Amino acid sequence: MSKYQAEFERSIRDRETYWGEIAKQVHWDKPWDKVLDDTDKPYYRWFTGAEVNTCYNALDIHVAEGRGDQNALIYDSAMVGEVRRYTYRQLTEETARFAGALANLGVARGDRVIIYMPMIPEAVIAMLACARLGAVHSVVFGGFAANELAVRIDDAKPHTIVSASCGLEPGRTIAYKPLLDEAVDLAQHKPHSCVIFQRPELAADMQAGRDHDWNEIVAAAEPAPCVPVKATDPLYILYTSGTTGQPKGVVRDNGGHIVALKWSMKHIYGVEPGEVFWAASDVGWVVGHSYIVYAPLFAGNTTILFEGKPVGTPDPGAFWRILAEHKVSVMFTAPTAFRAIKKEDPNGEHLKKYDLSKFRTLFLAGERTDPDTLHWAEDKLKVPVIDHWWQTETGWAICANLIGIEHLPVKEGSPSKPAPGWNLTVLDESNQPAAAGEIGSLVVELPLPPGSFPTLWNAKERFFEAYLAESPGYYKTADAGFIDEDGYVFVMSRTDDIINVAGHRLSTGAMEEVLSSHPDVAECAVTGVNDSLKGQLPLGLLVLNAGCTTPGEQIVRECVALVRAKIGPVAAFKEAVVVKRLPKTRSGKILRGTVSKIADNEPWQMPATIDDPEILNEITEALQSIGYPKS
Ligand code: COA
Ligand code: AMP
């Protein structure tokens, strides 16, 4: 039996012994009563009875164990041309002091703190400071608009919001503070206080009484100690797209999260303590939470916080510069970033300027790694390129080529095999196991391993309905795919209305809700169409109210602006077309999949249940009028 197979089987056969053994690597303030608590099936909890502090395990422990002078965090900003290094000792001190400042504002264990910040070290410090106090952070990605922030404020009900005066995107400075002010105005819930980090590029106006300057409150604060919390207490809430405009608040607990993430650095990524690890993502996404902030710090690595883009800041050599300058061993990003680099520098000319001799492995996730990108990266970088599959909900990889256990042969288009703890199965439409090679719903046998989400914030019922109800005993990933005869997993598409734009997960339902609010739109549909750079892009179909006299192009322009204003630039909603009717089944379900296939010039079959086949000709003509199909 292969090393991988033996490890995987051990993790499923005796979960308690497996994770109980691994958990000895964590510093616990109080030991657990049970490794796996299954007294409330199908809701499982890990390490019940234990007490722990996440910040202690990320920072203080390394100072205590002699890593105080090692770099914990390197901030490299291609936007302002600055590199700032924090040793474990410095990061511990700065975090403890900011935790003290939050405590002075009244933030205490269990309180929620929303963090709406660009990619600056203060975002990481704020996250870790919350963990230090036992407060629950909820980071909101900077590319979301005020309305999305307001929805999260109303759901999480934060005591305090931590933000910055601005974010920096190529060619424009994004004033965060007016967005924050608007969001607080829109929300029903009002935070007790806001903390603003003033960046030199733009000063924010402060609201007396409510707003506090980061530097001022830190200067007045004493360092705060770590507060032990229950292993099962929430560490953070991270909102992710669901099928409606109401995002899902994915909850992560403290104990299982430390256990799984610390283990993953060596066993999945093959990284040893002291090495430099770089996840080129954003702290607003799960990849940023797990692999910019928590896992590399739990494991005593140096992590990199990069403020910039793969191209244009200033050129497609930005990633290679970081790898060389900071002696990165292992990197993690999304395939779309590599597609962007490949498009601008297909021959890899920029690579020739840098010494990448320390660089060992590239990991990709966020969307399926297409064979072209895989081979280009392998060819140019001459290191293993590993596709791995995971979700905000799971917190770490469901499937990966576990380089720290056994490097399996790569099959293009596959994120390899299930990681330990993830007993993955494919179910067919009647909830029966599918045969090898047969596409079905990818589900994971319960219990999920430590580090995965135990519930949704204040929405246990929604957690059950969305993930557990359909196939009793399993977690529904909402991805469709198959497992081949060799046990390799292939993830093909989502089974819901989620689309994947530049590695970002977006809800077409949420965009439809916004479009429907336009006074001239009677009905609408948003569907994902292929894009050679971003993987997918949203495309809107609009049916206008009878008698509407406003020109269609104007309504399209207004709709594009509306989605940008309500959801944010990250939605990348730039195209829509006016149609007479939407294609629907006789029961009224919109045939979004068929529209995508027409737009993508892919073969499609006339759905047997279609209400009126003629509509598809109308749709084809409307799409042609805006340049579809593009290939
Ligand atoms: N704050 C404000 N606006 C933001 C933002 C932020 N933090 N992040 C992105 N935006 C804006 C961008 O400026 C852009 O606006 P525009 O429509 O005016 O051009 C829009 O949101 C879309 O951003 P993005 O998806 O980043 O596209 P891009 O065209 O700027 O760059 C890539 C394309 C491929 C280079 C970029 O998407 C990328 O690097 N992706 C990596 C993916 C990733 O990190 N995924 C996380 C999972 S691993
Ligand atoms: P998110 O929750 O934003 O991380 O998005 C998770 C979704 O992204 C998954 O459900 C998949 O649809 C998709 N995804 C992430 N990684 C991969 C991958 N390696 N291969 C295929 N799809 C992926």
XYZ file of C-alpha atoms and ligand atoms in Angstrom:
702
model
C 0.000 0.000 0.000
C 1.345 3.469 -0.856
C 2.345 5.853 1.920
C -0.481 8.174 0.906
C -3.053 5.362 0.951
C -1.923 4.128 4.376
C -2.153 7.643 5.842
C -5.560 8.284 4.282
C -7.007 4.994 5.502
C -5.680 5.514 9.016
C -7.353 8.955 9.091
C -10.746 7.468 8.239
C -10.546 4.165 10.163
C -9.751 5.758 13.498
C -10.340 9.472 13.329
C -9.934 10.077 17.065
C -6.510 8.444 17.327
C -5.358 10.079 14.086
C -6.248 13.680 14.969
C -5.622 13.171 18.696
C -2.016 12.279 17.878
C -1.594 15.296 15.560
C -3.181 17.599 18.156
C -0.221 17.023 20.498
C 1.693 19.560 18.355
C -0.614 22.335 19.600
C -0.266 24.296 22.844
C -3.475 23.679 24.823
C -4.387 25.666 27.929
C -6.624 22.802 29.014
C -6.712 19.290 27.482
C -9.796 17.997 25.695
C -12.413 15.646 27.133
C -13.118 14.161 23.723
C -11.236 14.381 20.424
C -14.452 13.924 18.429
C -17.765 14.701 20.024
C -20.544 12.936 18.111
C -23.307 13.300 20.696
C -25.360 15.662 18.492
C -25.180 14.008 15.047
C -25.091 15.203 12.302
C -23.376 18.127 14.066
C -19.909 17.059 15.146
C -17.393 18.980 17.255
C -13.640 18.482 17.646
C -11.662 18.710 20.898
C -14.610 19.446 23.195
C -13.660 20.479 26.705
C -10.274 21.833 25.618
C -9.119 25.428 25.971
C -6.676 27.092 23.650
C -5.636 30.457 22.209
C -5.087 30.793 18.476
C -2.855 33.874 18.726
C -0.620 32.142 21.272
C -0.158 29.252 18.855
C 0.550 31.627 15.971
C 2.941 34.031 17.719
C 3.910 33.822 21.393
C 4.778 30.138 21.258
C 7.499 30.802 18.698
C 9.051 33.549 20.793
C 8.994 31.185 23.781
C 10.573 28.421 21.709
C 13.428 30.540 20.296
C 12.071 31.855 16.985
C 11.668 35.429 18.257
C 14.216 36.863 15.834
C 12.962 35.004 12.756
C 10.792 36.930 10.315
C 7.151 36.067 10.854
C 5.721 38.425 8.232
C 7.170 40.236 5.242
C 4.954 42.954 3.804
C 5.910 43.681 0.213
C 3.900 46.362 -1.521
C 4.328 46.766 -5.246
C 1.819 49.615 -4.930
C 3.934 51.856 -2.690
C 7.347 50.257 -3.268
C 7.815 49.308 0.372
C 9.096 46.186 2.127
C 8.535 45.870 5.881
C 9.669 42.894 7.948
C 8.250 41.783 11.317
C 10.037 39.208 13.440
C 7.936 36.886 15.571
C 8.869 39.046 18.568
C 7.810 42.292 16.851
C 4.589 40.844 15.504
C 3.721 39.471 18.950
C 4.364 42.872 20.548
C 2.389 44.834 17.952
C -0.498 42.381 18.111
C -0.586 42.386 21.908
C -0.642 46.179 21.924
C -3.425 46.437 19.360
C -5.342 43.801 21.340
C -4.901 46.093 24.347
C -6.286 48.989 22.319
C -9.327 46.942 21.272
C -9.852 45.857 24.878
C -9.787 49.528 25.941
C -12.619 50.160 23.466
C -14.539 47.404 25.223
C -13.952 44.476 22.847
C -14.095 41.259 24.858
C -14.218 37.513 24.330
C -17.052 36.511 21.984
C -17.583 40.035 20.581
C -17.459 40.352 16.803
C -15.043 42.681 15.041
C -15.381 43.388 11.328
C -12.103 44.023 9.525
C -12.466 45.892 6.207
C -8.912 46.534 5.119
C -6.524 46.439 2.210
C -3.460 44.188 2.110
C -1.419 45.904 4.812
C 0.197 44.344 7.919
C -2.367 46.043 10.148
C -5.026 43.726 8.669
C -3.078 40.681 9.896
C -2.379 42.347 13.253
C -6.093 43.107 13.667
C -7.042 39.481 12.943
C -4.488 38.107 15.386
C -5.419 40.708 18.028
C -9.039 39.532 17.894
C -7.869 35.934 18.279
C -5.744 37.027 21.253
C -8.802 38.448 23.036
C -11.085 35.567 22.075
C -13.082 38.032 19.935
C -14.504 36.789 16.623
C -13.221 38.539 13.520
C -15.010 38.825 10.234
C -12.842 40.097 7.411
C -14.686 41.663 4.479
C -12.856 41.811 1.142
C -12.070 45.375 0.053
C -13.549 44.897 -3.420
C -17.080 44.647 -1.978
C -19.333 47.686 -2.026
C -20.900 49.430 0.977
C -24.138 47.493 0.611
C -22.363 44.118 0.945
C -20.504 45.418 3.980
C -23.814 46.567 5.477
C -25.344 43.099 5.023
C -22.374 41.608 6.904
C -22.617 44.254 9.658
C -26.259 43.360 10.210
C -25.517 39.645 10.338
C -22.363 39.678 12.479
C -23.405 42.651 14.683
C -19.838 43.783 15.361
C -18.836 45.641 18.501
C -16.103 47.386 16.500
C -15.088 47.778 12.859
C -11.412 48.098 11.945
C -10.654 49.753 8.618
C -8.118 51.889 6.798
C -8.316 55.210 5.015
C -7.714 53.665 1.608
C -6.810 50.731 -0.571
C -4.584 50.958 -3.627
C -5.547 49.433 -6.956
C -3.493 50.013 -10.106
C -4.294 53.542 -11.294
C -6.691 54.446 -8.497
C -6.876 54.998 -4.786
C -9.974 53.538 -3.181
C -11.249 55.596 -0.305
C -12.449 52.969 2.181
C -13.763 55.353 4.806
C -16.719 56.758 2.779
C -17.673 53.149 1.948
C -17.508 52.265 5.628
C -19.574 55.329 6.599
C -22.183 54.482 3.979
C -22.323 50.852 5.133
C -22.827 51.880 8.768
C -25.592 54.259 7.642
C -27.270 51.495 5.643
C -27.040 48.887 8.405
C -29.589 48.532 11.189
C -26.867 47.524 13.621
C -24.516 50.326 14.665
C -21.024 49.433 15.895
C -19.822 50.870 19.171
C -16.603 52.106 17.550
C -14.541 52.200 14.375
C -10.753 52.107 14.268
C -9.136 53.690 11.224
C -5.586 53.131 10.084
C -4.618 56.330 8.265
C -2.468 55.510 5.262
C -0.192 58.305 4.027
C -1.741 58.097 0.544
C -5.134 59.414 1.710
C -6.392 60.819 4.993
C -9.881 59.848 6.137
C -12.301 62.199 7.878
C -13.076 60.964 11.345
C -16.443 60.989 13.107
C -15.968 62.288 16.632
C -16.979 59.821 19.329
C -17.260 56.795 17.061
C -13.976 56.780 15.119
C -10.539 56.224 16.594
C -7.139 56.633 14.995
C -5.205 53.322 15.023
C -1.891 54.901 16.046
C -3.418 57.013 18.805
C -5.247 54.164 20.524
C -2.221 51.877 20.196
C 0.050 54.498 21.767
C -2.289 54.698 24.752
C -2.643 50.922 25.200
C -0.861 48.281 27.246
C -0.160 44.875 25.662
C -3.015 42.442 26.311
C -2.429 38.802 27.268
C -3.879 35.812 25.390
C -7.338 34.793 26.602
C -7.882 31.010 26.566
C -11.157 30.105 24.831
C -12.979 26.857 24.231
C -11.592 24.851 21.329
C -15.118 24.922 19.910
C -15.571 28.702 20.278
C -15.649 30.635 16.996
C -12.377 32.178 15.833
C -13.856 33.884 12.821
C -16.841 34.292 10.529
C -16.107 34.539 6.827
C -18.992 35.383 4.542
C -19.178 33.589 1.232
C -21.619 33.614 -1.642
C -24.711 31.504 -1.391
C -27.446 31.138 -3.961
C -29.210 34.299 -2.777
C -28.112 37.843 -1.963
C -27.787 36.859 1.708
C -24.218 35.562 2.074
C -23.425 32.578 4.272
C -21.429 33.245 7.438
C -18.980 30.358 7.513
C -17.813 29.791 11.101
C -14.342 28.513 11.973
C -13.575 27.267 15.467
C -10.281 27.599 17.332
C -9.015 24.131 18.284
C -9.577 22.025 15.176
C -8.411 24.897 12.994
C -4.985 25.070 14.666
C -4.588 21.286 14.579
C -5.435 20.866 10.894
C -3.693 23.959 9.549
C -0.439 23.429 11.413
C -0.345 19.818 10.182
C -1.135 20.894 6.607
C 2.022 22.988 6.210
C 4.298 19.977 6.383
C 2.036 17.261 5.027
C 0.250 19.071 2.208
C 2.731 21.818 1.302
C 5.933 20.041 2.343
C 7.217 23.101 4.203
C 9.501 22.935 7.247
C 9.451 25.493 10.096
C 11.655 28.479 9.276
C 10.996 28.349 5.523
C 9.310 31.137 3.572
C 5.777 30.468 2.312
C 3.764 32.789 0.112
C 0.064 32.701 -0.626
C -0.637 35.368 -3.268
C -4.261 35.936 -2.361
C -6.098 38.503 -0.248
C -6.833 38.360 3.477
C -10.498 38.823 2.532
C -10.699 35.282 1.112
C -10.362 31.937 2.857
C -6.989 31.330 1.198
C -5.791 34.535 2.831
C -7.133 33.506 6.245
C -5.679 30.019 6.145
C -2.445 30.465 4.201
C -1.392 34.108 4.462
C -2.178 34.372 8.150
C -2.848 31.314 10.250
C -1.188 28.147 8.920
C 2.282 29.568 8.150
C 2.371 31.242 11.567
C 1.188 28.126 13.434
C 3.984 26.221 11.707
C 6.754 28.786 12.412
C 7.187 29.834 8.782
C 7.751 33.281 7.348
C 4.647 34.445 5.502
C 4.419 37.106 2.811
C 1.740 39.747 2.469
C 1.878 41.063 -1.090
C 0.012 44.215 -2.040
C -0.072 44.221 -5.823
C -1.155 42.232 -8.845
C 0.541 39.540 -10.919
C 0.729 41.939 -13.868
C 0.980 45.711 -14.170
C 2.649 46.304 -10.787
C 4.846 47.093 -12.590
C 5.232 44.126 -14.951
C 4.560 40.374 -15.276
C 7.774 39.688 -13.345
C 6.237 40.827 -10.014
C 5.727 37.257 -8.750
C 9.260 36.184 -9.718
C 10.696 39.226 -7.936
C 8.941 38.237 -4.716
C 10.015 34.597 -5.016
C 13.652 35.611 -5.535
C 13.909 38.573 -3.160
C 12.318 36.821 -0.193
C 13.700 33.331 -0.911
C 10.282 31.721 -1.066
C 10.214 27.899 -0.918
C 6.552 27.286 -1.677
C 3.948 29.493 -3.301
C 0.172 29.283 -3.531
C -2.053 31.268 -5.896
C -4.978 30.955 -8.321
C -4.574 29.756 -11.934
C -6.074 33.043 -13.174
C -2.998 34.899 -11.896
C -0.784 32.635 -13.995
C -3.019 33.100 -17.023
C -2.588 36.858 -16.619
C 1.219 36.498 -16.518
C 1.275 34.057 -19.438
C -0.836 36.426 -21.540
C 1.628 39.309 -21.070
C 4.855 37.315 -21.059
C 4.204 34.047 -22.906
C 7.885 33.181 -23.221
C 8.685 33.948 -19.605
C 11.254 36.627 -20.470
C 10.837 38.272 -17.070
C 11.746 35.018 -15.336
C 15.266 35.227 -16.676
C 16.015 38.237 -14.467
C 15.531 36.370 -11.193
C 17.240 33.638 -9.177
C 14.524 31.190 -8.185
C 16.890 28.528 -6.862
C 15.102 28.389 -3.460
C 11.678 27.895 -5.034
C 10.410 24.296 -4.805
C 6.698 23.926 -5.411
C 3.740 25.867 -6.823
C 0.243 25.172 -5.514
C -2.858 26.385 -7.355
C -6.484 26.550 -6.177
C -9.637 28.622 -6.367
C -10.673 27.124 -9.697
C -9.683 24.097 -11.741
C -6.167 24.332 -13.145
C -6.557 24.110 -16.917
C -3.942 21.968 -18.696
C -2.460 24.954 -20.604
C -1.741 26.858 -17.407
C -0.438 23.704 -15.701
C 2.035 22.928 -18.469
C 3.121 26.533 -18.956
C 3.894 26.882 -15.244
C 5.697 23.511 -15.119
C 7.692 24.347 -18.203
C 8.713 27.835 -17.160
C 9.298 27.301 -13.433
C 10.655 23.731 -13.619
C 9.050 22.803 -10.288
C 6.046 20.580 -9.459
C 2.751 22.409 -10.022
C -0.026 21.103 -7.802
C -3.719 21.725 -8.239
C -5.677 21.364 -5.006
C -9.372 21.738 -4.371
C -11.057 23.391 -1.451
C -13.768 25.783 -0.356
C -14.376 28.552 2.158
C -16.415 26.031 4.122
C -13.659 23.418 4.330
C -10.874 25.838 5.338
C -8.176 23.607 3.844
C -7.753 21.196 0.973
C -10.291 18.426 0.384
C -8.061 17.006 -2.342
C -4.378 17.568 -2.962
C -1.216 15.893 -4.064
C 0.221 15.669 -0.555
C 3.795 16.450 -1.292
C 4.825 16.095 2.354
C 3.511 12.528 2.490
C 3.983 11.163 -1.013
C 4.226 12.997 -4.304
C 1.806 11.130 -6.548
C 2.027 11.292 -10.348
C 0.136 14.347 -11.640
C -2.962 13.877 -13.809
C -3.858 17.065 -15.621
C -7.264 18.480 -14.719
C -7.324 16.657 -11.369
C -6.524 17.971 -7.865
C -5.304 14.399 -7.182
C -6.758 12.446 -4.257
C -8.650 13.169 -1.026
C -6.540 14.519 1.816
C -6.593 12.634 5.142
C -9.927 13.084 6.883
C -11.902 13.743 3.694
C -13.789 10.568 2.799
C -15.022 11.711 -0.586
C -17.682 9.942 -2.658
C -19.638 10.676 -5.823
C -23.397 10.222 -5.568
C -25.718 9.909 -8.542
C -29.118 11.553 -8.893
C -30.770 8.911 -6.718
C -28.196 9.407 -3.940
C -26.434 6.138 -4.781
C -22.645 5.808 -5.156
C -21.673 6.485 -8.775
C -19.371 4.172 -10.717
C -15.747 5.165 -11.368
C -15.657 7.834 -14.079
C -19.356 8.679 -13.713
C -20.167 12.343 -13.012
C -22.272 13.093 -9.963
C -22.424 15.166 -6.831
C -19.150 15.290 -4.846
C -19.981 14.638 -1.199
C -17.899 13.990 1.906
C -18.838 11.418 4.526
C -19.481 12.991 7.952
C -17.786 13.902 10.203
C -15.709 16.457 8.340
C -12.146 16.684 9.690
C -10.935 19.353 12.153
C -10.605 22.860 10.683
C -13.719 22.569 8.536
C -16.792 24.636 9.429
C -19.017 23.400 12.244
C -21.956 25.643 11.311
C -23.097 28.926 9.739
C -23.240 32.012 11.935
C -26.670 32.205 13.600
C -28.077 29.916 10.890
C -27.957 26.278 12.024
C -31.079 25.506 10.014
C -29.568 26.979 6.832
C -26.373 25.003 7.508
C -28.405 21.807 7.648
C -30.565 22.615 4.639
C -27.718 23.832 2.422
C -25.150 21.155 3.171
C -26.504 18.128 5.047
C -30.161 17.604 4.130
C -29.850 16.337 0.565
C -27.717 13.261 1.255
C -28.043 12.162 4.897
C -24.652 11.317 6.402
C -22.740 13.434 3.888
C -21.607 17.020 3.370
C -22.659 18.351 -0.036
C -19.781 20.289 -1.602
C -22.100 21.664 -4.354
C -19.394 20.710 -6.834
C -20.017 18.072 -9.483
C -17.305 15.742 -10.671
C -16.066 12.176 -10.800
C -13.445 9.845 -9.366
C -11.526 7.744 -11.894
C -10.373 4.107 -11.602
C -7.121 5.218 -9.962
C -8.923 7.243 -7.293
C -8.101 10.649 -8.825
C -10.805 13.249 -8.360
C -12.000 15.561 -11.141
C -13.986 18.650 -10.143
C -16.028 19.798 -13.122
C -18.595 22.442 -12.169
C -20.828 23.788 -9.450
C -24.257 22.262 -8.999
C -25.722 25.605 -7.908
C -25.776 29.126 -9.353
C -22.327 30.077 -8.093
C -19.799 31.219 -10.695
C -16.046 31.516 -10.349
C -14.583 34.814 -11.590
C -10.782 35.167 -11.307
C -10.801 32.623 -8.480
C -13.500 34.604 -6.677
C -16.752 32.904 -5.839
C -19.802 34.924 -6.849
C -23.523 34.377 -6.664
C -25.466 34.933 -9.877
C -28.586 35.015 -7.692
C -27.211 38.019 -5.809
C -26.543 39.831 -9.110
C -30.073 39.014 -10.293
C -31.486 40.533 -7.117
C -29.622 43.770 -7.896
C -30.700 43.834 -11.566
C -34.312 43.254 -10.592
C -34.193 46.420 -8.506
C -33.737 48.528 -11.674
C -37.124 50.179 -12.297
C -37.215 49.218 -16.007
C -36.235 45.556 -15.527
C -39.174 43.165 -15.405
C -37.182 39.940 -15.291
C -33.555 38.939 -15.564
C -31.044 36.123 -15.491
C -27.303 36.099 -14.874
C -25.174 33.274 -16.130
C -21.446 32.517 -16.266
C -19.669 32.556 -19.633
C -16.129 31.375 -20.352
C -13.304 33.885 -20.211
C -9.741 33.078 -21.153
C -8.287 35.196 -18.329
C -10.753 35.072 -15.453
C -12.171 31.596 -16.101
C -15.742 32.853 -16.043
C -17.497 36.213 -16.329
C -21.106 37.062 -15.491
C -23.455 37.901 -18.354
C -26.906 39.393 -17.793
C -30.112 38.895 -19.769
C -32.670 41.648 -19.165
C -36.369 41.647 -19.980
C -37.767 45.178 -19.809
C -41.158 46.291 -18.564
C -43.815 46.551 -21.271
C -43.978 50.085 -22.621
C -40.448 50.991 -21.453
C -39.139 53.703 -23.777
C -35.591 54.090 -22.397
C -33.038 52.784 -24.920
C -31.767 49.267 -24.097
C -28.093 50.345 -24.151
C -28.778 52.954 -21.501
C -30.504 50.432 -19.253
C -27.586 48.027 -19.709
C -25.143 50.793 -18.696
C -27.248 51.606 -15.644
C -27.459 47.934 -14.682
C -23.680 47.521 -14.927
C -23.212 50.567 -12.705
C -25.849 49.263 -10.278
C -24.106 45.911 -9.742
C -20.779 47.692 -9.246
C -22.369 50.031 -6.715
C -24.335 47.366 -4.851
C -22.019 44.334 -4.919
C -18.693 45.895 -5.871
C -16.076 45.924 -8.623
C -15.079 42.369 -7.704
C -18.287 41.097 -9.363
C -16.755 42.090 -12.727
C -20.278 42.495 -14.121
C -19.731 44.376 -17.356
C -22.041 42.807 -19.947
C -25.771 42.459 -20.336
C -28.215 42.300 -23.209
C -31.891 43.111 -23.523
C -34.043 40.133 -24.619
C -37.760 39.801 -25.262
C -38.242 36.775 -23.008
C -36.162 34.451 -20.832
C -35.821 30.801 -21.830
C -37.628 28.725 -19.243
C -38.826 25.200 -18.622
C -42.559 24.609 -18.491
C -42.291 24.768 -14.688
C -40.686 28.226 -14.930
C -37.008 27.359 -14.247
C -34.659 29.624 -16.202
C -32.363 27.658 -18.526
C -29.137 29.434 -17.531
C -26.941 26.469 -18.484
C -28.253 26.458 -22.047
C -27.666 30.222 -22.365
C -24.051 29.742 -21.200
C -23.516 27.003 -23.787
C -24.897 29.180 -26.594
C -22.669 32.086 -25.520
C -19.649 29.770 -25.237
C -20.311 28.144 -28.627
C -20.517 24.739 -27.000
C -22.807 21.939 -28.193
C -26.190 22.042 -26.516
C -29.386 20.052 -26.720
C -32.878 21.452 -26.853
C -34.138 20.862 -23.279
C -37.129 18.525 -23.424
C -38.959 20.613 -20.862
C -38.516 23.959 -22.624
C -41.585 26.124 -22.717
C -41.065 27.524 -26.233
C -38.033 26.439 -28.337
C -38.260 29.610 -30.446
C -36.952 31.633 -27.483
C -33.501 30.105 -27.915
C -33.263 31.581 -31.427
C -34.113 34.965 -29.981
C -31.431 34.522 -27.306
C -28.847 33.438 -29.906
C -29.570 36.568 -31.947
C -29.415 38.837 -28.901
C -26.076 37.324 -27.878
C -24.758 37.743 -31.422
C -25.645 41.421 -31.231
C -23.093 41.851 -28.392
C -20.410 39.729 -30.046
C -21.176 36.189 -28.842
C -19.933 33.567 -29.354
C -16.467 35.017 -28.868
C -14.640 31.936 -30.137
N -10.471 46.799 -3.297
C -11.148 47.481 -4.244
N -11.302 47.055 -5.517
C -10.753 45.872 -5.833
C -10.038 45.100 -4.894
C -9.905 45.604 -3.581
N -9.284 44.939 -2.636
N -9.615 43.983 -5.512
C -10.032 44.040 -6.781
N -10.704 45.195 -6.977
C -11.295 45.670 -8.228
C -10.268 45.754 -9.321
O -9.613 47.004 -9.326
C -11.120 45.560 -10.560
O -11.770 46.771 -10.834
P -12.038 47.290 -12.332
O -13.310 46.614 -12.750
O -12.209 48.759 -12.163
O -10.859 46.917 -13.161
C -12.206 44.596 -10.115
O -12.241 44.709 -8.676
C -11.906 43.154 -10.458
O -10.699 42.803 -9.806
P -9.837 41.493 -10.127
O -10.712 40.303 -10.136
O -8.673 41.467 -9.213
O -9.418 41.718 -11.629
P -8.248 42.526 -12.261
O -8.681 42.712 -13.660
O -7.895 43.727 -11.456
O -7.026 41.488 -12.197
C -6.159 39.211 -12.124
C -7.102 40.214 -12.811
C -6.295 37.853 -12.737
C -4.752 39.728 -12.237
C -6.568 39.160 -10.643
O -7.892 38.772 -10.562
C -5.752 38.237 -9.765
O -4.615 38.413 -9.446
N -6.386 37.206 -9.269
C -5.794 36.306 -8.306
C -6.948 35.608 -7.743
C -6.929 35.400 -6.286
O -6.153 35.964 -5.564
N -7.870 34.582 -5.861
C -8.086 34.251 -4.474
C -8.232 32.786 -4.303
S -6.655 31.970 -4.341
P -14.240 29.495 -2.392
O -15.214 29.104 -1.348
O -14.299 30.929 -2.769
O -12.845 29.036 -2.054
O -14.660 28.730 -3.723
C -14.800 27.340 -3.687
C -15.173 26.818 -5.034
O -14.141 27.126 -5.988
C -15.293 25.317 -5.065
O -16.551 24.866 -4.610
C -15.040 25.011 -6.521
O -16.181 25.221 -7.288
C -13.987 26.037 -6.895
N -12.639 25.482 -6.744
C -11.717 25.812 -5.824
N -10.566 25.136 -6.041
C -10.765 24.352 -7.117
C -9.953 23.395 -7.845
N -8.701 23.177 -7.492
N -10.522 22.758 -8.884
C -11.801 23.007 -9.248
N -12.601 23.896 -8.624
C -12.094 24.560 -7.572
